[in-house]
Coordinates of C-alpha atoms (C1' of nucleotides) in Angstrom, one line a residue:
Chain I
M5 CA 13.4 -29.6 16.9
T6 CA 10.2 -28.0 15.7
E7 CA 12.0 -25.2 13.9
P8 CA 13.1 -26.2 10.4
M9 CA 16.8 -26.4 9.7
Y10 CA 16.9 -23.7 7.1
M11 CA 15.5 -21.3 9.6
R12 CA 18.0 -22.1 12.3
I13 CA 20.8 -21.7 9.8
S14 CA 19.4 -18.4 8.7
E15 CA 19.1 -17.2 12.3
D16 CA 22.6 -18.2 13.1
L17 CA 24.0 -16.3 10.0
R18 CA 21.8 -13.4 10.9
R19 CA 23.3 -13.3 14.4
Q20 CA 26.8 -13.3 12.9
I21 CA 25.9 -10.4 10.7
E22 CA 24.2 -8.3 13.4
T23 CA 27.1 -8.8 15.8
K24 CA 29.5 -7.8 13.0
E25 CA 31.1 -11.2 13.2
L26 CA 30.5 -11.1 9.5
R27 CA 31.3 -7.5 8.5
P28 CA 29.5 -5.4 5.8
G29 CA 30.9 -6.1 2.4
E30 CA 32.4 -9.4 3.6
Q31 CA 31.8 -12.5 1.6
L32 CA 29.9 -15.3 3.3
P33 CA 31.3 -18.8 3.1
T34 CA 30.3 -20.3 -0.2
E35 CA 27.3 -22.6 -0.4
L36 CA 29.6 -25.6 -0.5
E37 CA 31.4 -24.4 2.7
L38 CA 28.2 -23.6 4.5
R39 CA 26.9 -27.1 3.5
Q40 CA 29.9 -28.6 5.3
Q41 CA 29.7 -26.2 8.3
Y42 CA 26.0 -27.0 9.0
D43 CA 26.0 -30.5 7.7
A44 CA 23.1 -29.6 5.4
S45 CA 22.3 -30.0 1.7
R46 CA 22.9 -27.2 -0.7
N47 CA 19.2 -26.6 -1.2
T48 CA 18.7 -26.2 2.5
I49 CA 21.6 -23.7 2.7
R50 CA 20.0 -21.8 -0.2
D51 CA 16.6 -21.7 1.6
A52 CA 18.4 -20.1 4.6
I53 CA 20.1 -17.5 2.4
K54 CA 16.8 -16.6 0.8
L55 CA 15.5 -15.4 4.1
L56 CA 18.6 -13.2 4.6
I57 CA 18.0 -11.7 1.2
G58 CA 14.4 -11.0 2.1
N59 CA 15.7 -9.1 5.2
G60 CA 18.1 -7.1 3.0
L61 CA 21.1 -8.5 5.0
V62 CA 23.0 -10.2 2.2
E63 CA 23.1 -10.2 -1.6
T64 CA 24.2 -12.9 -4.0
R65 CA 26.4 -12.2 -7.0
P66 CA 26.3 -15.1 -9.5
G67 CA 29.8 -16.3 -10.2
Q68 CA 31.2 -14.5 -7.2
G69 CA 29.5 -15.3 -3.9
T70 CA 27.2 -14.1 -1.2
Y71 CA 28.1 -10.9 0.5
V72 CA 26.9 -9.0 3.6
V73 CA 25.3 -5.8 2.2
E74 CA 27.3 -2.7 2.6
K75 CA 25.2 -0.7 5.1
M76 CA 24.0 1.3 2.2
D77 CA 21.8 3.8 4.1
P78 CA 18.3 3.0 3.0
F79 CA 16.8 5.8 1.0
V80 CA 13.9 7.3 2.9
T81 CA 11.1 8.9 1.0
T82 CA 8.8 11.3 2.9
L83 CA 5.3 11.0 1.6
S84 CA 3.8 13.8 3.5
A85 CA 5.1 17.3 3.1
D86 CA 4.0 20.6 4.6
P87 CA 0.6 20.8 2.8
G88 CA 0.7 23.7 0.4
T89 CA 4.4 24.4 0.5
G90 CA 7.1 22.4 -1.3
A91 CA 6.5 19.6 -3.7
P92 CA 6.0 16.3 -1.9
G93 CA 8.6 13.6 -1.6
G94 CA 8.7 10.7 -4.0
D95 CA 7.3 12.8 -6.8
G96 CA 9.3 13.7 -9.8
G97 CA 9.8 17.3 -8.9
A98 CA 11.2 16.9 -5.4
Y99 CA 13.3 13.9 -6.1
L100 CA 16.6 15.5 -6.9
S101 CA 16.5 18.0 -4.1
E102 CA 15.4 15.5 -1.5
V103 CA 18.2 13.2 -2.4
S104 CA 20.9 15.8 -2.3
E105 CA 19.8 16.7 1.2
Q106 CA 20.9 13.3 2.2
N107 CA 24.4 13.8 0.7
R108 CA 23.7 11.5 -2.2
E109 CA 24.1 11.8 -5.9
A110 CA 20.9 11.4 -7.8
F111 CA 20.4 10.8 -11.4
S112 CA 17.2 10.5 -13.5
S113 CA 17.1 9.0 -17.0
P114 CA 15.5 11.2 -19.6
P115 CA 11.8 10.5 -19.8
Q116 CA 10.6 7.9 -22.2
V117 CA 7.3 9.4 -23.4
G118 CA 4.6 7.4 -25.1
I119 CA 0.9 7.4 -25.8
Q120 CA -1.2 4.4 -24.8
K121 CA -4.7 3.4 -24.1
A122 CA -5.8 3.8 -20.5
V123 CA -7.0 0.5 -19.1
G124 CA -8.1 -0.9 -15.8
L125 CA -6.5 0.8 -12.9
I126 CA -5.2 3.8 -14.8
S127 CA -8.5 4.7 -16.4
A128 CA -10.3 4.2 -13.2
R129 CA -8.0 6.4 -11.2
L130 CA -7.9 9.2 -13.8
R131 CA -11.7 8.8 -14.1
I132 CA -11.6 8.5 -17.9
P133 CA -13.2 5.8 -20.1
E134 CA -11.3 2.7 -20.8
G135 CA -9.5 2.9 -24.1
T136 CA -9.0 6.7 -24.0
N137 CA -5.5 7.8 -25.0
V138 CA -3.2 8.9 -22.2
I139 CA 0.3 10.2 -22.2
S140 CA 2.8 8.1 -20.3
R141 CA 6.2 9.4 -19.0
H142 CA 8.6 6.8 -17.7
Q143 CA 11.8 7.5 -15.9
Q144 CA 14.5 5.4 -14.2
R145 CA 16.3 6.7 -11.2
F146 CA 19.6 6.1 -9.6
I147 CA 21.2 7.1 -6.3
D148 CA 25.0 7.0 -6.1
G149 CA 24.9 4.9 -9.2
T150 CA 22.6 2.3 -7.8
P151 CA 19.2 1.8 -9.5
W152 CA 16.6 3.1 -7.1
S153 CA 13.2 3.3 -8.6
M154 CA 11.1 3.2 -11.8
Q155 CA 8.4 5.8 -12.3
T156 CA 5.6 6.1 -14.8
S157 CA 3.2 9.0 -14.9
F158 CA -0.1 9.1 -16.8
F159 CA -1.9 12.2 -18.0
P160 CA -5.1 12.7 -19.9
M161 CA -4.3 13.2 -23.6
D162 CA -6.2 16.5 -23.8
F163 CA -3.7 18.2 -21.5
V164 CA -1.5 18.4 -24.6
T165 CA -4.1 19.8 -27.0
R166 CA -5.1 22.3 -24.3
G167 CA -1.6 23.7 -24.1
A168 CA 0.7 21.5 -22.1
A169 CA 2.9 20.6 -25.1
R170 CA 6.0 19.8 -23.1
L171 CA 4.2 16.7 -21.7
I172 CA 5.0 14.9 -24.9
G173 CA 8.6 16.1 -25.0
A174 CA 11.3 13.8 -23.8
D175 CA 12.8 16.4 -21.6
D176 CA 12.8 16.8 -17.9
I177 CA 10.3 19.3 -16.6
Q178 CA 12.6 21.1 -14.2
E179 CA 10.2 23.2 -12.4
G180 CA 8.2 20.2 -11.4
M181 CA 5.0 18.7 -12.9
A182 CA 2.6 20.5 -10.5
Q183 CA 4.1 23.8 -11.3
Y184 CA 4.1 23.2 -15.1
L185 CA 0.5 22.1 -15.1
A186 CA -0.4 25.3 -13.2
D187 CA 1.6 27.5 -15.6
A188 CA 0.4 25.8 -18.8
L189 CA -3.2 24.9 -18.0
G190 CA -4.0 26.8 -14.9
L191 CA -4.6 23.5 -13.1
K192 CA -3.8 23.9 -9.5
Q193 CA -2.8 20.8 -7.6
V194 CA -4.1 20.9 -4.1
G195 CA -3.4 17.4 -2.8
Y196 CA -2.7 13.9 -3.6
R197 CA -3.5 10.4 -2.4
D198 CA -0.8 7.7 -2.1
W199 CA -1.6 4.1 -2.2
I200 CA 1.1 1.7 -1.0
T201 CA 1.2 -2.0 -1.8
V202 CA 3.8 -4.6 -1.9
R203 CA 4.2 -7.3 -4.5
V204 CA 6.9 -9.4 -6.3
P205 CA 8.7 -7.7 -9.2
N206 CA 8.0 -8.6 -12.8
S207 CA 11.0 -9.5 -14.9
A208 CA 11.5 -6.0 -16.3
E209 CA 11.6 -4.5 -12.8
A210 CA 14.0 -7.2 -11.5
D211 CA 16.2 -6.6 -14.5
F212 CA 16.5 -2.9 -14.0
L213 CA 16.6 -2.8 -10.2
K214 CA 19.2 -5.6 -10.1
I215 CA 17.2 -7.8 -7.8
P216 CA 16.6 -11.5 -8.2
M217 CA 13.6 -12.2 -10.4
D218 CA 12.4 -15.1 -8.2
G219 CA 10.6 -12.9 -5.8
R220 CA 13.0 -13.0 -2.9
V221 CA 13.1 -9.2 -2.9
P222 CA 9.6 -7.7 -3.2
V223 CA 8.9 -4.2 -4.4
F224 CA 6.8 -1.3 -3.2
E225 CA 4.2 -0.1 -5.7
L226 CA 3.4 3.5 -4.8
L227 CA 0.4 4.8 -6.8
R228 CA -0.1 8.5 -6.5
V229 CA -3.2 10.4 -7.7
A230 CA -2.9 14.1 -7.7
F231 CA -6.1 16.3 -7.6
D232 CA -7.0 19.9 -8.4
E233 CA -9.4 22.1 -6.5
S234 CA -12.4 20.6 -8.0
G235 CA -11.3 17.1 -7.0
T236 CA -10.5 16.1 -10.5
P237 CA -7.5 13.7 -10.9
L238 CA -4.7 15.5 -12.7
R239 CA -2.4 12.6 -13.1
V240 CA -1.6 9.1 -11.9
T241 CA 2.0 8.2 -11.1
V242 CA 3.2 4.7 -10.4
T243 CA 6.6 4.2 -8.8
I244 CA 8.3 0.9 -8.1
F245 CA 10.9 0.8 -5.3
P246 CA 12.7 -2.4 -4.2
T247 CA 12.0 -3.0 -0.5
D248 CA 15.5 -3.9 0.3
R249 CA 16.8 -0.4 0.0
N250 CA 13.7 1.9 0.4
Q251 CA 11.7 3.0 3.3
F252 CA 8.9 5.5 3.6
I253 CA 8.1 8.1 6.2
V254 CA 4.8 9.8 6.8
N255 CA 4.6 12.8 9.1
V256 CA 1.2 13.9 10.5
G257 CA 0.7 17.0 12.5
D258 CA 3.6 18.6 14.3
V259 CA 6.6 16.5 14.5
P260 CA 10.2 17.4 15.3
P261 CA 12.9 16.9 12.6
P262 CA 14.5 13.5 12.7
L263 CA 17.5 13.3 15.0
S264 CA 19.4 11.5 12.3
L265 CA 19.0 9.1 9.4
P266 CA 18.0 5.7 10.6
K267 CA 21.1 3.6 10.9
E268 CA 19.9 0.5 12.7
D269 CA 17.9 -2.2 11.0
D270 CA 17.4 -4.1 14.1
Q271 CA 14.6 -6.6 14.1
E272 CA 12.9 -6.0 17.4
R273 CA 11.0 -9.0 18.3
T274 CA 7.6 -7.6 18.7
G275 CA 5.7 -10.9 19.2
Chain C
M11 CA 14.1 -19.6 -23.8
T12 CA 15.8 -17.1 -21.6
E13 CA 13.0 -16.9 -19.1
P14 CA 13.2 -19.7 -16.5
M15 CA 10.6 -22.3 -16.5
Y16 CA 9.2 -21.6 -13.1
M17 CA 8.6 -18.0 -14.2
R18 CA 6.7 -19.0 -17.4
I19 CA 4.6 -21.4 -15.4
S20 CA 3.9 -18.7 -12.8
E21 CA 2.8 -16.3 -15.5
D22 CA 0.6 -18.8 -17.1
L23 CA -1.2 -19.6 -13.9
R24 CA -1.4 -15.9 -13.1
R25 CA -3.1 -15.3 -16.5
Q26 CA -5.6 -18.0 -15.7
I27 CA -6.4 -16.4 -12.3
E28 CA -6.7 -12.9 -13.7
T29 CA -9.0 -14.0 -16.5
K30 CA -11.1 -15.9 -14.0
E31 CA -10.3 -19.1 -15.8
L32 CA -9.4 -20.2 -12.2
R33 CA -12.0 -18.6 -10.0
P34 CA -11.6 -17.2 -6.5
G35 CA -11.8 -19.9 -3.9
E36 CA -11.1 -22.6 -6.5
Q37 CA -8.5 -25.1 -5.9
L38 CA -5.5 -25.2 -8.3
P39 CA -4.4 -28.5 -9.6
T40 CA -2.2 -30.3 -7.1
E41 CA 1.6 -30.1 -7.4
L42 CA 1.5 -33.6 -8.8
E43 CA -1.0 -32.6 -11.5
L44 CA 0.8 -29.4 -12.4
R45 CA 3.9 -31.3 -12.7
Q46 CA 2.3 -33.5 -15.4
Q47 CA 0.6 -30.5 -17.1
Y48 CA 3.8 -28.5 -17.5
D49 CA 6.2 -31.5 -17.7
A50 CA 8.2 -30.0 -14.9
S51 CA 9.6 -31.3 -11.6
R52 CA 7.8 -30.7 -8.3
N53 CA 10.4 -28.3 -7.2
T54 CA 9.9 -26.2 -10.3
I55 CA 6.2 -26.1 -9.7
R56 CA 6.7 -25.0 -6.2
D57 CA 9.0 -22.2 -7.3
A58 CA 6.3 -21.0 -9.6
I59 CA 3.6 -21.1 -6.9
K60 CA 5.9 -19.2 -4.6
L61 CA 5.7 -16.2 -6.9
L62 CA 1.9 -16.4 -6.9
I63 CA 1.9 -16.4 -3.2
G64 CA 4.1 -13.3 -3.2
N65 CA 1.5 -11.6 -5.3
G66 CA -1.2 -12.6 -2.9
L67 CA -3.0 -14.5 -5.7
V68 CA -3.0 -18.0 -4.1
E69 CA -2.6 -19.6 -0.7
T70 CA -1.4 -23.1 0.2
R71 CA -3.1 -25.1 2.8
P72 CA -1.1 -28.1 3.9
G73 CA -3.0 -31.3 3.6
Q74 CA -5.6 -29.6 1.4
G75 CA -4.2 -27.9 -1.7
T76 CA -3.5 -24.6 -3.3
Y77 CA -6.4 -22.2 -3.7
V78 CA -7.0 -19.0 -5.5
V79 CA -7.5 -16.4 -2.7
E80 CA -11.1 -15.2 -2.2
K81 CA -11.0 -11.6 -3.2
M82 CA -10.8 -10.7 0.4
D83 CA -10.8 -7.0 0.0
P84 CA -7.5 -5.8 1.2
F85 CA -7.7 -3.9 4.4
V86 CA -6.6 -0.3 3.8
T87 CA -5.1 1.7 6.6
T88 CA -5.1 5.4 6.2
L89 CA -1.9 6.8 7.8
S90 CA -2.7 10.5 7.5
A91 CA -5.8 11.9 9.1
D92 CA -7.2 15.4 9.3
P93 CA -4.5 16.9 11.5
G94 CA -6.0 17.8 14.8
T95 CA -9.2 15.9 14.5
G96 CA -9.8 12.2 14.9
A97 CA -7.3 9.7 15.9
P98 CA -5.1 8.5 13.0
G99 CA -5.7 5.2 11.2
G100 CA -3.6 2.2 12.1
D101 CA -3.3 3.3 15.7
G102 CA -5.0 1.5 18.5
G103 CA -7.8 4.0 19.1
A104 CA -9.1 4.3 15.6
Y105 CA -8.8 0.7 14.7
L106 CA -12.2 -0.5 15.5
S107 CA -14.1 2.4 14.0
E108 CA -12.1 2.4 10.8
V109 CA -12.7 -1.2 10.3
S110 CA -16.4 -1.0 10.9
E111 CA -16.7 1.7 8.3
Q112 CA -15.6 -0.9 5.8
N113 CA -18.4 -3.2 6.9
R114 CA -16.1 -5.6 8.6
E115 CA -16.0 -7.2 12.0
A116 CA -13.0 -6.3 14.0
F117 CA -11.7 -7.9 17.1
S118 CA -8.7 -7.1 19.2
S119 CA -7.2 -9.5 21.8
P120 CA -6.8 -8.1 25.3
P121 CA -3.5 -6.4 25.7
Q122 CA -0.6 -8.4 27.0
V123 CA 1.2 -6.0 29.2
G124 CA 4.8 -6.3 30.3
I125 CA 7.8 -4.4 31.5
Q126 CA 11.1 -4.8 29.7
K127 CA 14.3 -3.0 29.2
A128 CA 14.5 -0.6 26.2
V129 CA 17.2 -1.5 23.8
G130 CA 18.3 -0.4 20.4
L131 CA 15.6 1.0 18.3
I132 CA 13.1 1.4 21.1
S133 CA 15.3 3.4 23.4
A134 CA 16.6 5.5 20.5
R135 CA 13.1 6.4 19.4
L136 CA 11.8 7.1 22.8
R137 CA 15.0 9.0 23.5
I138 CA 15.7 7.3 26.8
P139 CA 18.9 5.5 27.8
E140 CA 19.4 1.9 26.9
G141 CA 18.4 -0.4 29.7
T142 CA 15.6 1.8 31.0
N143 CA 12.4 0.1 31.9
V144 CA 9.5 0.6 29.5
I145 CA 6.0 -0.6 29.5
S146 CA 5.0 -2.8 26.5
R147 CA 1.4 -3.4 25.5
H148 CA 0.9 -6.1 22.8
Q149 CA -2.3 -6.8 21.0
Q150 CA -3.3 -9.1 18.2
R151 CA -6.0 -8.1 15.8
F152 CA -8.5 -9.8 13.6
I153 CA -10.9 -8.7 10.9
D154 CA -13.7 -11.0 10.0
G155 CA -11.9 -13.7 11.9
T156 CA -8.7 -13.4 9.9
P157 CA -5.5 -12.5 11.8
W158 CA -4.7 -9.1 10.5
S159 CA -1.9 -7.4 12.5
M160 CA 0.2 -7.6 15.6
Q161 CA 0.9 -4.4 17.5
T162 CA 3.2 -3.5 20.4
S163 CA 3.4 -0.1 22.0
F164 CA 6.1 1.1 24.3
F165 CA 5.8 3.8 26.9
P166 CA 8.3 5.3 29.4
M167 CA 8.0 3.6 32.8
D168 CA 7.5 6.9 34.6
F169 CA 4.2 7.5 32.9
V170 CA 2.8 5.0 35.4
T171 CA 4.3 6.5 38.4
R172 CA 3.2 9.9 37.2
G173 CA -0.4 8.8 37.2
A174 CA -1.2 6.8 34.1
A175 CA -1.9 3.6 36.0
R176 CA -4.1 2.0 33.4
L177 CA -1.1 1.6 31.2
I178 CA -0.1 -1.5 33.1
G179 CA -3.6 -2.9 33.2
A180 CA -4.6 -5.6 30.8
D181 CA -7.7 -3.8 29.6
D182 CA -8.4 -1.9 26.5
I183 CA -8.2 1.8 26.7
Q184 CA -11.4 2.5 25.0
E185 CA -11.1 6.3 24.6
G186 CA -7.8 5.8 22.7
M187 CA -4.3 6.1 23.9
A188 CA -3.8 9.8 22.9
Q189 CA -6.9 10.8 24.8
Y190 CA -5.9 8.8 27.9
L191 CA -2.5 10.2 28.1
A192 CA -4.0 13.7 27.8
D193 CA -6.5 13.0 30.6
A194 CA -4.1 11.2 33.0
L195 CA -0.9 13.1 32.4
G196 CA -1.8 16.3 30.6
L197 CA 0.3 15.1 27.7
K198 CA -1.1 16.4 24.4
Q199 CA -0.2 14.5 21.3
V200 CA 0.2 16.9 18.4
G201 CA 1.6 14.6 15.7
Y202 CA 3.4 11.4 14.9
R203 CA 5.9 10.1 12.4
D204 CA 5.4 6.8 10.7
W205 CA 8.3 4.8 9.3
I206 CA 7.4 2.0 6.9
T207 CA 9.7 -0.9 6.1
V208 CA 9.2 -4.3 4.6
R209 CA 10.9 -7.5 5.8
V210 CA 10.3 -11.2 6.1
P211 CA 8.4 -12.4 9.2
N212 CA 9.9 -14.1 12.1
S213 CA 8.4 -17.4 13.2
A214 CA 6.1 -15.9 15.8
E215 CA 4.7 -13.5 13.3
A216 CA 4.3 -16.2 10.6
D217 CA 2.6 -18.4 13.2
F218 CA 0.0 -15.9 14.3
L219 CA -0.6 -14.3 10.9
K220 CA -1.0 -17.7 9.2
I221 CA 1.6 -17.0 6.6
P222 CA 4.4 -19.3 5.5
M223 CA 7.5 -18.9 7.6
D224 CA 9.8 -19.2 4.7
G225 CA 9.5 -15.6 3.7
R226 CA 7.3 -16.0 0.7
V227 CA 4.9 -13.4 2.2
P228 CA 6.7 -10.4 3.6
V229 CA 5.3 -8.1 6.3
F230 CA 5.1 -4.4 6.7
E231 CA 6.7 -3.1 9.8
L232 CA 5.0 0.2 10.7
L233 CA 6.9 2.1 13.4
R234 CA 5.0 5.1 14.8
V235 CA 6.5 7.6 17.1
A236 CA 4.0 10.0 18.7
F237 CA 5.1 13.4 19.9
D238 CA 3.7 16.1 22.3
E239 CA 3.9 19.9 21.9
S240 CA 7.5 20.0 23.1
G241 CA 8.6 17.5 20.5
T242 CA 9.1 14.8 23.2
P243 CA 8.3 11.2 22.1
L244 CA 5.2 9.9 24.0
R245 CA 5.3 6.4 22.7
V246 CA 6.6 4.1 20.1
T247 CA 4.3 1.6 18.4
V248 CA 5.4 -1.2 16.2
T249 CA 2.7 -2.9 14.1
I250 CA 3.2 -5.9 11.8
F251 CA 0.9 -6.3 8.8
P252 CA 1.2 -9.1 6.3
T253 CA 1.6 -7.6 2.9
D254 CA -0.7 -10.0 1.1
R255 CA -3.8 -8.5 2.7
N256 CA -2.8 -5.0 3.8
Q257 CA -2.3 -1.7 2.0
F258 CA -1.7 1.8 3.1
I259 CA -3.1 5.1 2.0
V260 CA -1.6 8.5 2.7
N261 CA -3.6 11.7 1.9
V262 CA -1.9 15.0 1.6
G263 CA -3.6 18.3 1.2
D264 CA -7.2 18.4 -0.2
V265 CA -8.2 15.1 -1.7
P266 CA -11.7 13.9 -2.6
P267 CA -13.1 10.9 -0.8
P268 CA -12.3 7.6 -2.5
L269 CA -14.9 6.6 -5.1
S270 CA -15.0 3.1 -3.7
L271 CA -12.8 0.5 -2.1
P272 CA -10.1 -0.8 -4.4
K273 CA -11.3 -4.0 -6.0
E274 CA -8.8 -4.6 -8.7
D275 CA -5.3 -5.9 -8.0
D276 CA -4.2 -5.6 -11.6
Q277 CA -0.6 -5.5 -12.1
E278 CA -0.1 -2.7 -14.6
R279 CA 3.1 -3.2 -16.4
T280 CA 4.8 0.0 -15.7
G281 CA 8.2 -0.9 -17.2
Chain G
dG16 C1' 41.7 -13.4 -25.9
dC17 C1' 40.9 -18.0 -24.1
dA18 C1' 40.4 -21.8 -21.0
dA19 C1' 39.9 -23.4 -16.5
dA20 C1' 38.2 -23.0 -11.9
dT21 C1' 34.8 -21.1 -8.9
dT22 C1' 30.2 -19.8 -7.5
dT23 C1' 25.4 -19.0 -7.8
dG24 C1' 21.0 -20.2 -10.6
dT25 C1' 17.9 -23.6 -12.4
dT26 C1' 16.0 -28.2 -12.8
dC27 C1' 15.5 -32.8 -12.0
dG28 C1' 14.6 -36.9 -8.8
dT29 C1' 13.5 -38.9 -4.3
dA30 C1' 12.4 -39.6 0.5
dT31 C1' 10.3 -38.4 4.7
dG32 C1' 7.5 -35.3 7.9
dT33 C1' 3.2 -32.9 9.0
dA34 C1' -1.5 -31.3 8.5
dT35 C1' -6.1 -32.3 7.0
dT36 C1' -9.8 -35.0 5.4
Chain J
dC8 C1' -6.2 -45.5 10.6
dA9 C1' -5.5 -44.5 5.7
dA10 C1' -5.2 -41.4 1.9
dT11 C1' -4.1 -36.9 0.2
dA12 C1' -1.4 -32.7 -0.3
dC13 C1' 1.9 -29.5 1.0
dA14 C1' 6.6 -28.7 3.8
dT15 C1' 11.2 -30.0 4.5
dA16 C1' 15.4 -32.1 3.2
dC17 C1' 18.6 -34.8 0.7
dG18 C1' 21.5 -35.6 -3.6
dA19 C1' 22.8 -34.7 -8.4
dA20 C1' 23.5 -32.4 -12.8
dC21 C1' 24.0 -28.7 -15.9
dA22 C1' 23.7 -23.6 -17.1
dA23 C1' 25.2 -18.9 -16.5
dA24 C1' 28.2 -15.4 -14.6
dT25 C1' 32.6 -14.1 -12.9
dT26 C1' 37.4 -14.4 -11.8
dT27 C1' 41.9 -16.2 -12.5
dG28 C1' 45.8 -18.1 -14.9

DNA sequence: GCAAATTTGTTCGTATGTATT
DNA sequence: CAATACATACGAACAAATTTG
């Protein structure tokens, strides 16, 4: 009796989904039907479904119903690459190639370029005074037509005056940002630091990523600071990924290639 | 008018917190008071507070009230270490030393050791048949008295029969697991792969980590598979971290040491 | 194209349970 | 034990999105 009703309902529905009693793509009973099945109020049913959404097991479509998510393979971003070699995963340059390796169709919107004053976190990470102008480049990304991530990169303004004019152009930099900064300014990127946090989306993020704006689906915030040989920050990139369809992998040392893409989302009870 | 009321209330309260109008540790008005202030129902107030909890800005204490979280510095786990050198962050061995570097007091519960049958994800990652016996070692961890993470490691059963008897002892392995396996079995760990996902906690996790069990605070699930020189998995470790007080850092290539611990949680609007 | 029916989203009100002071 | 405050659960109404006739 100690376990709340919404949790028991959620666990029962989860079991049905994991045992394929409810198949991917299938519609769950409506809230009204579930209310009758479990003899609970509509709000209690909705509390139960919220937990399933947080687990990425179902999605709700207003006006239609609640559906078991198609086992859309989660997109896996590898944060660590062979140091020195190819561009790292998750970064602008490597995005398209990494996606195509997984037999998926990637698309990036043209960059929305702007100039703004660096404040707070951005100025601190770029190590420039608050209020200094910075270039921002914002892109929205899709995989197989599904909105996947939102990325904004920030560069010191003087990169442009020193010769990297394409930074303020609204065109993709095909060769990759690290390569372009090396070519245009002689700045050699030797490493980066990623900082991973989780929070609830703001309304702009929820809107683009097609996730509920009430916080049931959190987002990863990946903040990447790239450095040159002298340890000077070259750029700050913030990427937002919805947690219901994104995962990260970090390889350290010698590791064998993955056997296959993860296909199980099993919740092993580790407690 | 398009933005729901609970969201506008949440944003107003967030502004008050970020401008220190409501100071860390301070109690928010009670739900009843907020209901009067914003002329909203109690459920709407609670929806607004849910978003603040998801952002790690406030916490609710039943019977007491809702409080602005003390700017408990988030614990930052570094997933990538100098390859070859010290034990990696987040793993059992390095946990205590990494924490003390941040001037914090760490404590690990004695391991709860058991033998269970490998199923699903565990057997797949250890590359052993389903149903094979594995050793599990479970620990709960605290920092400065606050529950911080729950970790369970899984080892093939034959490690014990081959000489690693301490694996089934309920004592800490002080020298670190990688070192012990090298000493006892001659198995040399040369790398590992981390796989980061986010989900809602189960009731056991919510109970220990002192987070609401209704999914307002998600958890990181960090799955680490360590490999030896031949690419054979040595162990699988699953660690659960509540997202409201944990962050990860990944360093790739040459990066300068962090200037200081992150102290700002500013939500830069990146959209 | 429009209206009705269906389904989820938001908001209100109320009552009772549980934890803390 | 009583008071306070959050947690759970019930019921109801209207709005917004979608599908169907």
